[in-house]
Coordinates of N, CA and C in Angstrom, one line a residue:
X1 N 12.0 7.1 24.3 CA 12.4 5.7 24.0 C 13.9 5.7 23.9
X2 N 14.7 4.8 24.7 CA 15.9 4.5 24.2 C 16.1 4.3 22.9
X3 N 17.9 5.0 22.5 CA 18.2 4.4 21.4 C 18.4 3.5 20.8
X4 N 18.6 2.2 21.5 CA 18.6 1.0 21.3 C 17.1 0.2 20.5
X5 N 16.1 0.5 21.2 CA 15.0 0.3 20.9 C 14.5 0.9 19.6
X6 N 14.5 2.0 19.9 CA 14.4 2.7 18.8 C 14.6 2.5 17.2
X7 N 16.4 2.3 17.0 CA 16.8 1.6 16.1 C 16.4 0.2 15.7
X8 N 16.3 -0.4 16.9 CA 15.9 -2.1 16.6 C 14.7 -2.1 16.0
X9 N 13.4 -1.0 16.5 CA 12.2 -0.8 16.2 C 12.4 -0.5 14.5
X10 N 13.3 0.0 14.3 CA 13.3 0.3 13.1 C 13.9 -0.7 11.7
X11 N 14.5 -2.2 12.7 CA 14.5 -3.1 11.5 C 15.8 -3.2 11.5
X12 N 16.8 -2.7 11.8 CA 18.5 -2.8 11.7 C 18.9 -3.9 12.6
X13 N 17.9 -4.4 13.5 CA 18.6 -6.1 13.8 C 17.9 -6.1 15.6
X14 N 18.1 -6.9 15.7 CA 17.4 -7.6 17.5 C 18.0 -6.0 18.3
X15 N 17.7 -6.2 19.9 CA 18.1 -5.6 20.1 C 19.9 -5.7 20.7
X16 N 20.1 -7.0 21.0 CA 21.6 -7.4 21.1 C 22.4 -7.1 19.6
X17 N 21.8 -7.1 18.4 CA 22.6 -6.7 17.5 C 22.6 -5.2 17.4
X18 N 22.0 -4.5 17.8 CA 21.7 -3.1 18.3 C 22.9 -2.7 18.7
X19 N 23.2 -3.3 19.8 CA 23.6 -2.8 21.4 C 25.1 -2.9 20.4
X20 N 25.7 -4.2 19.9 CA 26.7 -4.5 19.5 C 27.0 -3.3 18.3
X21 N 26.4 -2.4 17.9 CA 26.3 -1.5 16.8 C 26.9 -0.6 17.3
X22 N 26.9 0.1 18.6 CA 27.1 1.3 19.7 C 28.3 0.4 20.0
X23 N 28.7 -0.4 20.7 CA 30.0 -1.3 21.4 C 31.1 -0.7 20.2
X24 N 30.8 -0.8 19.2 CA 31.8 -0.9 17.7 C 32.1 0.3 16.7
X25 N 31.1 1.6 17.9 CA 31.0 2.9 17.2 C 30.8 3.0 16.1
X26 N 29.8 2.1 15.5 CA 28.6 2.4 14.6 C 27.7 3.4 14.3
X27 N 27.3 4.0 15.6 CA 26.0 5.0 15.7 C 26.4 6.3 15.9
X28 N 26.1 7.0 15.3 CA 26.9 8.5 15.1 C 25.6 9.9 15.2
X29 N 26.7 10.7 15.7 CA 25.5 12.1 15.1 C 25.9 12.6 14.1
X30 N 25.1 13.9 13.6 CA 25.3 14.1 12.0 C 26.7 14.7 11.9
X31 N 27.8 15.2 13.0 CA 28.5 15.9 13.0 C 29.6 14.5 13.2
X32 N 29.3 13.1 13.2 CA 30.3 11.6 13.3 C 30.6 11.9 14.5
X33 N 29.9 12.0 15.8 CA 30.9 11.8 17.0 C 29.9 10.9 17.5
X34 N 30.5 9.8 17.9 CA 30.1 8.6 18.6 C 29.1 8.7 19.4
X35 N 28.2 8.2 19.6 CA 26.9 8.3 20.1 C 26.3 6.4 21.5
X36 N 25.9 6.8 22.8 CA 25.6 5.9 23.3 C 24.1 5.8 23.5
X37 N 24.2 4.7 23.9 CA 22.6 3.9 24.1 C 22.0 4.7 25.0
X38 N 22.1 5.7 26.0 CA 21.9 6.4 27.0 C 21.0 7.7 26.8
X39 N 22.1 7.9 24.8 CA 21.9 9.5 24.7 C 20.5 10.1 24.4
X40 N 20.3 10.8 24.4 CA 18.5 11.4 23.6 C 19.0 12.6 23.0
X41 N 18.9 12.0 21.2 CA 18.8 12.4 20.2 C 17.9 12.5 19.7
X42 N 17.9 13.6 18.6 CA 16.7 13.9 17.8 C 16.8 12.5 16.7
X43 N 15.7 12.3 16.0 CA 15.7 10.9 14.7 C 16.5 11.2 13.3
X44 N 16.3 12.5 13.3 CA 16.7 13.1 12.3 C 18.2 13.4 12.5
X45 N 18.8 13.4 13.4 CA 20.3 13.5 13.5 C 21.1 11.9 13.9
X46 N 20.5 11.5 13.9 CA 21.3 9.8 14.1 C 22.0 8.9 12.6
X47 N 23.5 8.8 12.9 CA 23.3 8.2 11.5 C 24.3 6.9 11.9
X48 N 24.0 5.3 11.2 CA 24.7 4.4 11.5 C 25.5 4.3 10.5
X49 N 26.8 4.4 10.4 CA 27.7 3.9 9.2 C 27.9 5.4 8.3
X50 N 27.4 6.3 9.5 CA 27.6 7.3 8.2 C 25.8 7.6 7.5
X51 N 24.9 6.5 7.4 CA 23.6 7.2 6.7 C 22.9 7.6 7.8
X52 N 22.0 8.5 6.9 CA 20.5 8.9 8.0 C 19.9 7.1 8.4
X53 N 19.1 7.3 9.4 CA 18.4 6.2 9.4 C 17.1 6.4 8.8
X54 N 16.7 5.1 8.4 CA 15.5 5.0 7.8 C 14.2 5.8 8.3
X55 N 13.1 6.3 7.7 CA 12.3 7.5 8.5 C 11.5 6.9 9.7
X56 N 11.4 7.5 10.6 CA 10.7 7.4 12.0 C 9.3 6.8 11.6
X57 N 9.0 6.2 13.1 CA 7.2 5.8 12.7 C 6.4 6.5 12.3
X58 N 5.4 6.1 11.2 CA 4.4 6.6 11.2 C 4.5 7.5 9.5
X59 N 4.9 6.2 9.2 CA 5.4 6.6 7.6 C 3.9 5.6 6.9
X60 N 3.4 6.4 5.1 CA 2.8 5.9 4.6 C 3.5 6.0 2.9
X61 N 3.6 4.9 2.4 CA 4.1 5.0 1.0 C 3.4 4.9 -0.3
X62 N 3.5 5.2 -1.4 CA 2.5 4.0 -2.2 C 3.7 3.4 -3.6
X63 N 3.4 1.8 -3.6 CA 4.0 1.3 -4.2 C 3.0 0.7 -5.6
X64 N 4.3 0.8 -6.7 CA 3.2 0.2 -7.6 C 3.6 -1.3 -7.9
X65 N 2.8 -1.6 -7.6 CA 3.0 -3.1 -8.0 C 2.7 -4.0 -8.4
X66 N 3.8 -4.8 -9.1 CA 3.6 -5.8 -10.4 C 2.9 -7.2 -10.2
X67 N 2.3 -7.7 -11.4 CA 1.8 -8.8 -11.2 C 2.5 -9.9 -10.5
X68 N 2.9 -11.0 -10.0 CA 3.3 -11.8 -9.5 C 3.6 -11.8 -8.3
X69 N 3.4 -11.0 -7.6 CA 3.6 -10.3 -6.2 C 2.5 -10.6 -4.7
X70 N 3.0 -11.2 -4.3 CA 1.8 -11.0 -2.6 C 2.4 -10.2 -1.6
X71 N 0.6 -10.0 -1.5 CA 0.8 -9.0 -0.2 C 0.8 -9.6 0.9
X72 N 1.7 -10.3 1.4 CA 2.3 -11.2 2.6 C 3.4 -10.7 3.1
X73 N 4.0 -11.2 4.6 CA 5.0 -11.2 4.5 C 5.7 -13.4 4.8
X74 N 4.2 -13.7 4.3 CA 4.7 -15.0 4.9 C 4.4 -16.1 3.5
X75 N 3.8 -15.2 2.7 CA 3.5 -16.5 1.9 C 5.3 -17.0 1.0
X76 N 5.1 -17.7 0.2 CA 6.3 -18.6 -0.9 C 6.1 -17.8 -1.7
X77 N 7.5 -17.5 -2.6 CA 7.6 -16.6 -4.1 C 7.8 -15.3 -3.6
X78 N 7.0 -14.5 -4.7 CA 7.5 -13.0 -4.8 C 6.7 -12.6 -3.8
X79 N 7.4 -11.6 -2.7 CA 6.0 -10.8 -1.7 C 6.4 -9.2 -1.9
X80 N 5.3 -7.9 -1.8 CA 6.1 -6.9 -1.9 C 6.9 -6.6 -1.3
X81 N 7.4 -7.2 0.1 CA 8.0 -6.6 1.3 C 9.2 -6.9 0.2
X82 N 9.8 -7.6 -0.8 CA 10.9 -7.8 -1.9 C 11.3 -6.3 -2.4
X83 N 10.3 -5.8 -2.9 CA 10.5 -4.0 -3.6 C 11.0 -3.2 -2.7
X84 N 10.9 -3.7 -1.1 CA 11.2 -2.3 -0.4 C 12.6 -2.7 0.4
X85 N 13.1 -1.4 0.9 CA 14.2 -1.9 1.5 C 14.2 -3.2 2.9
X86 N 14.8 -4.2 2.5 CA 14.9 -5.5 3.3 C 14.0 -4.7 4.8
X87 N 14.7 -3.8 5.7 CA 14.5 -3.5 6.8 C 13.0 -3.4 7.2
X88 N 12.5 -2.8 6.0 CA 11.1 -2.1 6.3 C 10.0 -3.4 6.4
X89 N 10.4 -4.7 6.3 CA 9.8 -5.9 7.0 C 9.9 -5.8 8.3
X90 N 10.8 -5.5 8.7 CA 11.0 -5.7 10.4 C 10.8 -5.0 11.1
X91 N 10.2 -3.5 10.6 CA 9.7 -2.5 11.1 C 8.6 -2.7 12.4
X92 N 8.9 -2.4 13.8 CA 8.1 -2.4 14.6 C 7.1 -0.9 15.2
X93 N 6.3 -0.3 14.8 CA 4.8 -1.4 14.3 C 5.2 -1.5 12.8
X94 N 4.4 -2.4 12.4 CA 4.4 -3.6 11.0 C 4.0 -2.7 10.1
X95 N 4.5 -2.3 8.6 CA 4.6 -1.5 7.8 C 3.5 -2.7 7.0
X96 N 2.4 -2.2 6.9 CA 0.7 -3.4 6.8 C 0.4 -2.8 5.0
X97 N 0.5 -3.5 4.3 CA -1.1 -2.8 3.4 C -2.0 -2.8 3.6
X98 N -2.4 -1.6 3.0 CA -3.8 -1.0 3.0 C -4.6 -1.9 2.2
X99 N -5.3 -2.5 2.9 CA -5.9 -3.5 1.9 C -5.0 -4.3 1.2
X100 N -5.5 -5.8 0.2 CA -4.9 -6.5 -0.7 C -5.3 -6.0 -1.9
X101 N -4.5 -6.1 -2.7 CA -4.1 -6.4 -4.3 C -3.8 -8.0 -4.3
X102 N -4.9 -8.6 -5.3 CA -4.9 -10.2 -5.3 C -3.1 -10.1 -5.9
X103 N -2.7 -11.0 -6.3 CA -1.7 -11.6 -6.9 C -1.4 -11.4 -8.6
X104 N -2.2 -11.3 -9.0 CA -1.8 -10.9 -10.3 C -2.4 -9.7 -10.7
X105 N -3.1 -9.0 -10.0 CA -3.4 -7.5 -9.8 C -2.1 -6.9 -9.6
X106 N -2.1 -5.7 -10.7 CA -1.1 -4.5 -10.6 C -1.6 -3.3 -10.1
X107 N -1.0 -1.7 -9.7 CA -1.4 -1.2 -10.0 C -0.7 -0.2 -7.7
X108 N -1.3 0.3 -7.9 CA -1.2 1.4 -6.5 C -1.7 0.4 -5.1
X109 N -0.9 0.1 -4.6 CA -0.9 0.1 -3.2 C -0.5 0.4 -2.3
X110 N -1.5 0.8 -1.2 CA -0.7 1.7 -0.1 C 0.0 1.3 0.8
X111 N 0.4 1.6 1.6 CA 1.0 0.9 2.9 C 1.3 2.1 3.9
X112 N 1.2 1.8 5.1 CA 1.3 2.0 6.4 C 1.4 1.4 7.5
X113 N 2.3 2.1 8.4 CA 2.8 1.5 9.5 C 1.5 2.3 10.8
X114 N 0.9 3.2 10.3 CA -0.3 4.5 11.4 C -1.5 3.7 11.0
X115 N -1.9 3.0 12.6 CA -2.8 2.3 12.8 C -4.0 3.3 12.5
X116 N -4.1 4.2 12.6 CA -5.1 5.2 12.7 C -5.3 5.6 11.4
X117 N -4.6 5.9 10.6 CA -4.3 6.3 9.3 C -4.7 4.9 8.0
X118 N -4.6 4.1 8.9 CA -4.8 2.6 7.7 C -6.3 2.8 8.0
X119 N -7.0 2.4 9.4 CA -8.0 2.7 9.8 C -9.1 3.4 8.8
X120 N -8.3 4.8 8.5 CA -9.1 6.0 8.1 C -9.3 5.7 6.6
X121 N -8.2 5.3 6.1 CA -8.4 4.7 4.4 C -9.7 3.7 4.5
X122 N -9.5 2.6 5.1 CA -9.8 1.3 4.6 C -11.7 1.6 4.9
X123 N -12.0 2.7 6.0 CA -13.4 2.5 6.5 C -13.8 2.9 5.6
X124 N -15.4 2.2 6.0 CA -16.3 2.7 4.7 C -17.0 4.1 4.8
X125 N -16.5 5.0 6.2 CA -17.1 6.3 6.3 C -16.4 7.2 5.0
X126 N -15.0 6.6 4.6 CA -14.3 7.6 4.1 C -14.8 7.5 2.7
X127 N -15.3 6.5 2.4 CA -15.5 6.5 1.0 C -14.6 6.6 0.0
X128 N -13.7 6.5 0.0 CA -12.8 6.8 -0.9 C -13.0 5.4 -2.0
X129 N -13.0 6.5 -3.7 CA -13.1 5.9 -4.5 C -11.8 5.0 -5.1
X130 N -11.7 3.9 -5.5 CA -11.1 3.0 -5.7 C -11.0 2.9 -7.5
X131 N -9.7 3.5 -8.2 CA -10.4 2.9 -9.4 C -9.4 2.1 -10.1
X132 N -9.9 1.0 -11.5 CA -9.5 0.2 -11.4 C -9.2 -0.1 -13.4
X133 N -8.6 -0.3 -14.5 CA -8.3 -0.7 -15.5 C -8.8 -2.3 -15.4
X134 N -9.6 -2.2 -16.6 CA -9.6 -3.9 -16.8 C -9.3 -4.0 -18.1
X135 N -8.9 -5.5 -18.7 CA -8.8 -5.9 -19.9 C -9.8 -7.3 -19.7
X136 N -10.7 -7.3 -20.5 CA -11.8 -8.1 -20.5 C -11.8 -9.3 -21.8
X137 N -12.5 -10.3 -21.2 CA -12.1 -11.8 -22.4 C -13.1 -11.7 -23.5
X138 N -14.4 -10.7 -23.3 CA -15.3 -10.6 -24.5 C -15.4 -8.9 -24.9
X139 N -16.1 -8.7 -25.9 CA -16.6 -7.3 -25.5 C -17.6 -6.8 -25.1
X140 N -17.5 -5.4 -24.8 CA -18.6 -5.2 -23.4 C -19.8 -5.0 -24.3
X141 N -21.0 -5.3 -23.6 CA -22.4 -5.5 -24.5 C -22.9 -3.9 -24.7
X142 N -22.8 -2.9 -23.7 CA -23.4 -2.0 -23.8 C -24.2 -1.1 -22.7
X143 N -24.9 -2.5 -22.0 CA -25.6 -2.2 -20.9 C -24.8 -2.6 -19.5
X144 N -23.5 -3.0 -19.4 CA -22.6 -2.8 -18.2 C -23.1 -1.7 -17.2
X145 N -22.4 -0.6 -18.1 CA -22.5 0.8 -16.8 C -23.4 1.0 -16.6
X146 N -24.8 0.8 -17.1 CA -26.2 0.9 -16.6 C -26.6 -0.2 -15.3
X147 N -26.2 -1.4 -15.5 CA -26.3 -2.3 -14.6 C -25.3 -2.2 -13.3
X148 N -24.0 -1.7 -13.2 CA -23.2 -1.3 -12.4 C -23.4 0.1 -11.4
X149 N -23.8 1.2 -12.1 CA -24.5 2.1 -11.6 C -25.7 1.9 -10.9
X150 N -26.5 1.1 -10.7 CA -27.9 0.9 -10.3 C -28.0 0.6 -9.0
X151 N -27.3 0.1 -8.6 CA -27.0 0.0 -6.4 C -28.3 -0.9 -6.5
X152 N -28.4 -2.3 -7.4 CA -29.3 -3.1 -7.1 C -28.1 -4.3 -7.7
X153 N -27.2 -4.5 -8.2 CA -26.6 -5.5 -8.7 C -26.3 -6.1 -7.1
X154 N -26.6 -7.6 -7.5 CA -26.2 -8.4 -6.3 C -25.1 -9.5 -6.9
X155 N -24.1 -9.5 -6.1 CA -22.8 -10.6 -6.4 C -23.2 -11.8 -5.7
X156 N -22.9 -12.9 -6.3 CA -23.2 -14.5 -5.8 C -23.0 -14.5 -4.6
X157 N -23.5 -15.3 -3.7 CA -23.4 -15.9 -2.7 C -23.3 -14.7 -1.5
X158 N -23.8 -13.7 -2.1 CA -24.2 -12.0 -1.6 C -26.1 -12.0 -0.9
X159 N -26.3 -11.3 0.0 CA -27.4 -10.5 0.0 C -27.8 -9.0 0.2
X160 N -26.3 -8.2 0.3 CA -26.3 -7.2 -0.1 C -26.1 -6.4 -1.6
X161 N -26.6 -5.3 -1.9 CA -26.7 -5.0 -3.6 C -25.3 -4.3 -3.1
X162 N -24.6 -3.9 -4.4 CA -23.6 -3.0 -4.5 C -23.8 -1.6 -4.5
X163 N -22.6 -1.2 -3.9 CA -23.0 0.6 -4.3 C -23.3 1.0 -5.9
X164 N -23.8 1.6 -6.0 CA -23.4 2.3 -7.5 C -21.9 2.6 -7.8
X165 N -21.8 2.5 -8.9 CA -20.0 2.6 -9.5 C -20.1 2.6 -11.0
X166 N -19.4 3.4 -11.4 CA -19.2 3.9 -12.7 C -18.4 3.3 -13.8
X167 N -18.7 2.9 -14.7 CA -17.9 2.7 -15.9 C -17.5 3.8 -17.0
X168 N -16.2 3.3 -17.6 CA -15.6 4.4 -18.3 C -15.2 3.7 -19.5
X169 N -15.6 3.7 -20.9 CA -15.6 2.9 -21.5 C -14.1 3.5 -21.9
X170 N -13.4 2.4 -22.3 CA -12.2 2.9 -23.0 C -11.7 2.2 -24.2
X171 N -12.5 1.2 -24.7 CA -12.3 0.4 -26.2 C -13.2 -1.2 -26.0
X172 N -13.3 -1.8 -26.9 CA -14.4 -2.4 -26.8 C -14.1 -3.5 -25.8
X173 N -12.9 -3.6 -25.3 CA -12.7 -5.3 -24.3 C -12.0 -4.2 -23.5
X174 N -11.9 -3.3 -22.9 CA -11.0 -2.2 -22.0 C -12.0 -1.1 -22.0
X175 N -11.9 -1.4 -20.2 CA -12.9 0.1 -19.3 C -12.0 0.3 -18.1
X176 N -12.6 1.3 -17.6 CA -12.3 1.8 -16.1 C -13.3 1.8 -15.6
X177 N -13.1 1.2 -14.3 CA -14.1 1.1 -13.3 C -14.1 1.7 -12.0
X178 N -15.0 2.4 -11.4 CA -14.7 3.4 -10.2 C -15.7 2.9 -8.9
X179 N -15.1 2.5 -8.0 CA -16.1 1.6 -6.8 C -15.8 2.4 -5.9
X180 N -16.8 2.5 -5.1 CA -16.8 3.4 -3.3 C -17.0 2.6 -2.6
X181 N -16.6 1.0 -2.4 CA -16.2 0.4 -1.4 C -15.2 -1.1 -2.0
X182 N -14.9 -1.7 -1.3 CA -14.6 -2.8 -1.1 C -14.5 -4.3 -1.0
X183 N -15.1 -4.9 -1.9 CA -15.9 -6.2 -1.4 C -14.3 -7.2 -2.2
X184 N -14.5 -8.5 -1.7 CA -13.5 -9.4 -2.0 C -14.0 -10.0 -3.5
X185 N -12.7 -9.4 -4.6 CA -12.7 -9.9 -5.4 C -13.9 -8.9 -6.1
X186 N -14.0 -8.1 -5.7 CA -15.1 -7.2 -6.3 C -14.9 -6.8 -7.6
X187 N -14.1 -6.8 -8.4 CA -14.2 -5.9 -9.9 C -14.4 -7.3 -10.5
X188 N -13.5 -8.5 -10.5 CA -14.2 -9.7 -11.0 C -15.0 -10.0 -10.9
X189 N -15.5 -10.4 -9.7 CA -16.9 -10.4 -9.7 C -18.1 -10.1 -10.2
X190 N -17.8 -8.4 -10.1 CA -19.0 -7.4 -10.8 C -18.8 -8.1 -12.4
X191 N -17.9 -8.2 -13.1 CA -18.1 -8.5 -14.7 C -18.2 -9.7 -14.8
X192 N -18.1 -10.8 -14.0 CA -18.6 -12.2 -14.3 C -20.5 -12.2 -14.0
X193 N -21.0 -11.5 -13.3 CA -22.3 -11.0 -13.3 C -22.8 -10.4 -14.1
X194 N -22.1 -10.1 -15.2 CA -22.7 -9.7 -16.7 C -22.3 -10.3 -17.9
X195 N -21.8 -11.4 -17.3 CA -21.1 -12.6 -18.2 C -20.2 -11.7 -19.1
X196 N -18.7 -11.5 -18.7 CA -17.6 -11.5 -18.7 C -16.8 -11.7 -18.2
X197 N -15.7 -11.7 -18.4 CA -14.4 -12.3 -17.4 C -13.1 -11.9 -17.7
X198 N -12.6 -11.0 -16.4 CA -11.4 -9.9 -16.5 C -10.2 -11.0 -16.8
X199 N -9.5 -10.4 -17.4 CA -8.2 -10.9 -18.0 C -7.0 -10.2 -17.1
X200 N -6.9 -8.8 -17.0 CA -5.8 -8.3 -16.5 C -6.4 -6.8 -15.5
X201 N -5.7 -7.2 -14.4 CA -6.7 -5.8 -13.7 C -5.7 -4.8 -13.2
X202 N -5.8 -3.6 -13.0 CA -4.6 -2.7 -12.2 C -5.1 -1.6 -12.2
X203 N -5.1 -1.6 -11.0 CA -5.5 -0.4 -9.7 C -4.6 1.2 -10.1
X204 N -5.3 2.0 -11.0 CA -4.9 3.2 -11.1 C -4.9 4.3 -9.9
X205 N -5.8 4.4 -9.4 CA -5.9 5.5 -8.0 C -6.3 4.9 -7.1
X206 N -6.2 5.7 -6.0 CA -7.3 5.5 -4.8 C -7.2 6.5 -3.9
X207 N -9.2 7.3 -3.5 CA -9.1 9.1 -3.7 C -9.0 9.9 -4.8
X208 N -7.9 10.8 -4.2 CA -7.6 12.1 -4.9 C -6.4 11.4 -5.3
X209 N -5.7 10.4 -5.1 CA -4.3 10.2 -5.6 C -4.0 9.0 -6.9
X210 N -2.8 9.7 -7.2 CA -2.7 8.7 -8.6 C -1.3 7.9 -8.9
X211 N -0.7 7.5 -9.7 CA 0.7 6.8 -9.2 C 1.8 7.9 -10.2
X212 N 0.6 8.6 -10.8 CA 1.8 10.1 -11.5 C 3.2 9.3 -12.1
X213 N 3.5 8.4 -12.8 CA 4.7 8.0 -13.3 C 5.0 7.0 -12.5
X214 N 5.0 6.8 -11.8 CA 5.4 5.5 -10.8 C 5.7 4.5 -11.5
X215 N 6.9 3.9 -11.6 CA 7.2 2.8 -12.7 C 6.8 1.2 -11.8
X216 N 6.8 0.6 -12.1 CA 6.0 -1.0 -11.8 C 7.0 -1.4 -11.1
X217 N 6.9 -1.6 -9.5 CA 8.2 -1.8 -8.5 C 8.9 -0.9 -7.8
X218 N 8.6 0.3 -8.5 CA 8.8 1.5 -7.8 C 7.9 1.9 -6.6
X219 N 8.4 2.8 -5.7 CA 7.6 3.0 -4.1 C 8.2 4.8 -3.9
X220 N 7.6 5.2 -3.3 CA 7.9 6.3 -2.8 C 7.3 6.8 -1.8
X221 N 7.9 7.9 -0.4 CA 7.1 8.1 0.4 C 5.9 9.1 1.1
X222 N 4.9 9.0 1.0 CA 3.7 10.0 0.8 C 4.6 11.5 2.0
X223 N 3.8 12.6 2.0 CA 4.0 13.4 3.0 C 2.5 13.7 3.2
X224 N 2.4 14.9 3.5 CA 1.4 15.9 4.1 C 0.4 16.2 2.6
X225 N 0.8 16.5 1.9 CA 0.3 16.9 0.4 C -0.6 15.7 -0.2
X226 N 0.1 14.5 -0.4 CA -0.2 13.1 -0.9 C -1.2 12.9 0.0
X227 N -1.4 12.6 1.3 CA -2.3 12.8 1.9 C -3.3 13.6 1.5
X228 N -3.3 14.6 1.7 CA -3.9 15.8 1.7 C -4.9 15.9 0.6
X229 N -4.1 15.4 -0.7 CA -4.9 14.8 -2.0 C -5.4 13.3 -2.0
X230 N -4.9 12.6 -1.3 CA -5.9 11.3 -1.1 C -7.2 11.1 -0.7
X231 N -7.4 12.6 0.1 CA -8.7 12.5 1.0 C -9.1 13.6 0.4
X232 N -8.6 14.4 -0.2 CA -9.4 15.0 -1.2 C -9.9 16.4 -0.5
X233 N -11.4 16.6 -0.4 CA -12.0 17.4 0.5 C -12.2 17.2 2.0
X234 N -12.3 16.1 1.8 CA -12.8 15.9 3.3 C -11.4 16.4 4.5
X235 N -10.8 16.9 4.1 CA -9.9 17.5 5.1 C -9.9 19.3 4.9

């Protein structure tokens, strides 16, 4: 792939604002000698202005993220594409979440730009468990995790039962809840079907992985390892 493309692929501007970057000896190797649109460089040795450039396709992150936030890049107000560096919106292919976090849901989400890789999280072969903190508006009766566990609970306007999924009691209006799939609006849902009603919800893991310190707005970028612990065994 040209270097022009390349860079523009990566969000630093059209490709005419590209080209104009090389015109003005902008684009450098790691050793600063001037670099053309022509050349074939490694990704790792290109730097504009002096920095590395931002990492090559096929990057996956996990961000934690705060209430008031959508996962858009088109709706009004706060979107996460705000927490990450401006560029990584314009990333060509599209730096996507893995799935939604409603809007006032906090907590771990993933993101990738590896069609294959989003693919492999989101299917239901992989099973990856999903788990979740709630703060609830009553306290819990007792018989929740028996009815949640049962792979017979049906959600309204449903004719499929839910998988089994586990509760974790953690004080009388506060649990953890652990799901092996996905349904819209699913943790609400499940506790309004036992007559309660989540207050505050946020996504602690998903897999083998956890946000380990991750402060609220903070993002960081997975490797081989994070992976590796996302999927747990199955690799």
């Amino acid at each position: 792939m040209k270097l022009v493309k390349h860079i523009a692929n990566l969000g630093y501007g059209s490709r005419k604002q590209v080209q104009q970057m090389f015109r003005q000896g902008l684009v450098t190797d790691a050793d600063g000698e001037v670099l053309y649109a022509d050349d074939v460089v490694d990704h790792d040795a290109i730097r504009i202005e002096g920095e590395a450039l931002d990492p090559a396709p096929g990057i996956c992150l996990v961000l934690h993220k705060p209430a008031a936030y959508t996962c858009s890049t088109k709706d009004s107000g706060r979107l996460i594409y705000d927490l990450l560096p401006h560029r990584f919106r314009d990333r060509s292919p599209a730096l996507s979440p893995v799935g939604r976090l409603d809007r006032d849901t906090t907590g771990m989400l993933l993101m990738t730009d590896d069609g294959a890789l989003l693919h492999r999280i989101v299917s239901p072969k992989s099973r990856l468990d999903k788990r979740y903190v709630v703060e609830l508006a009553e306290d819990l009766r007792g018989d929740e995790g028996a009815a949640f566990a049962s792979g017979t609970l049906m959600l309204e306007s449903e004719d499929k039962p839910l998988l089994p999924a586990e509760l974790i009691v953690l004080g009388p209006r506060r649990a953890e809840l652990v799901l092996h799939e996905g349904r819209y609006h699913q943790v609400k849902r499940m506790f309004a079907a036992v007559g309660n009603h989540v207050l505050t919800l946020h996504r602690s893991g998903v897999g083998g992985l956890r946000l380990d310190g991750l402060q609220e707005g903070q993002w960081r970028l997975l490797d081989a390892a994070d992976l590796q612990q996302l999927f747990g065994s199955q690799d």
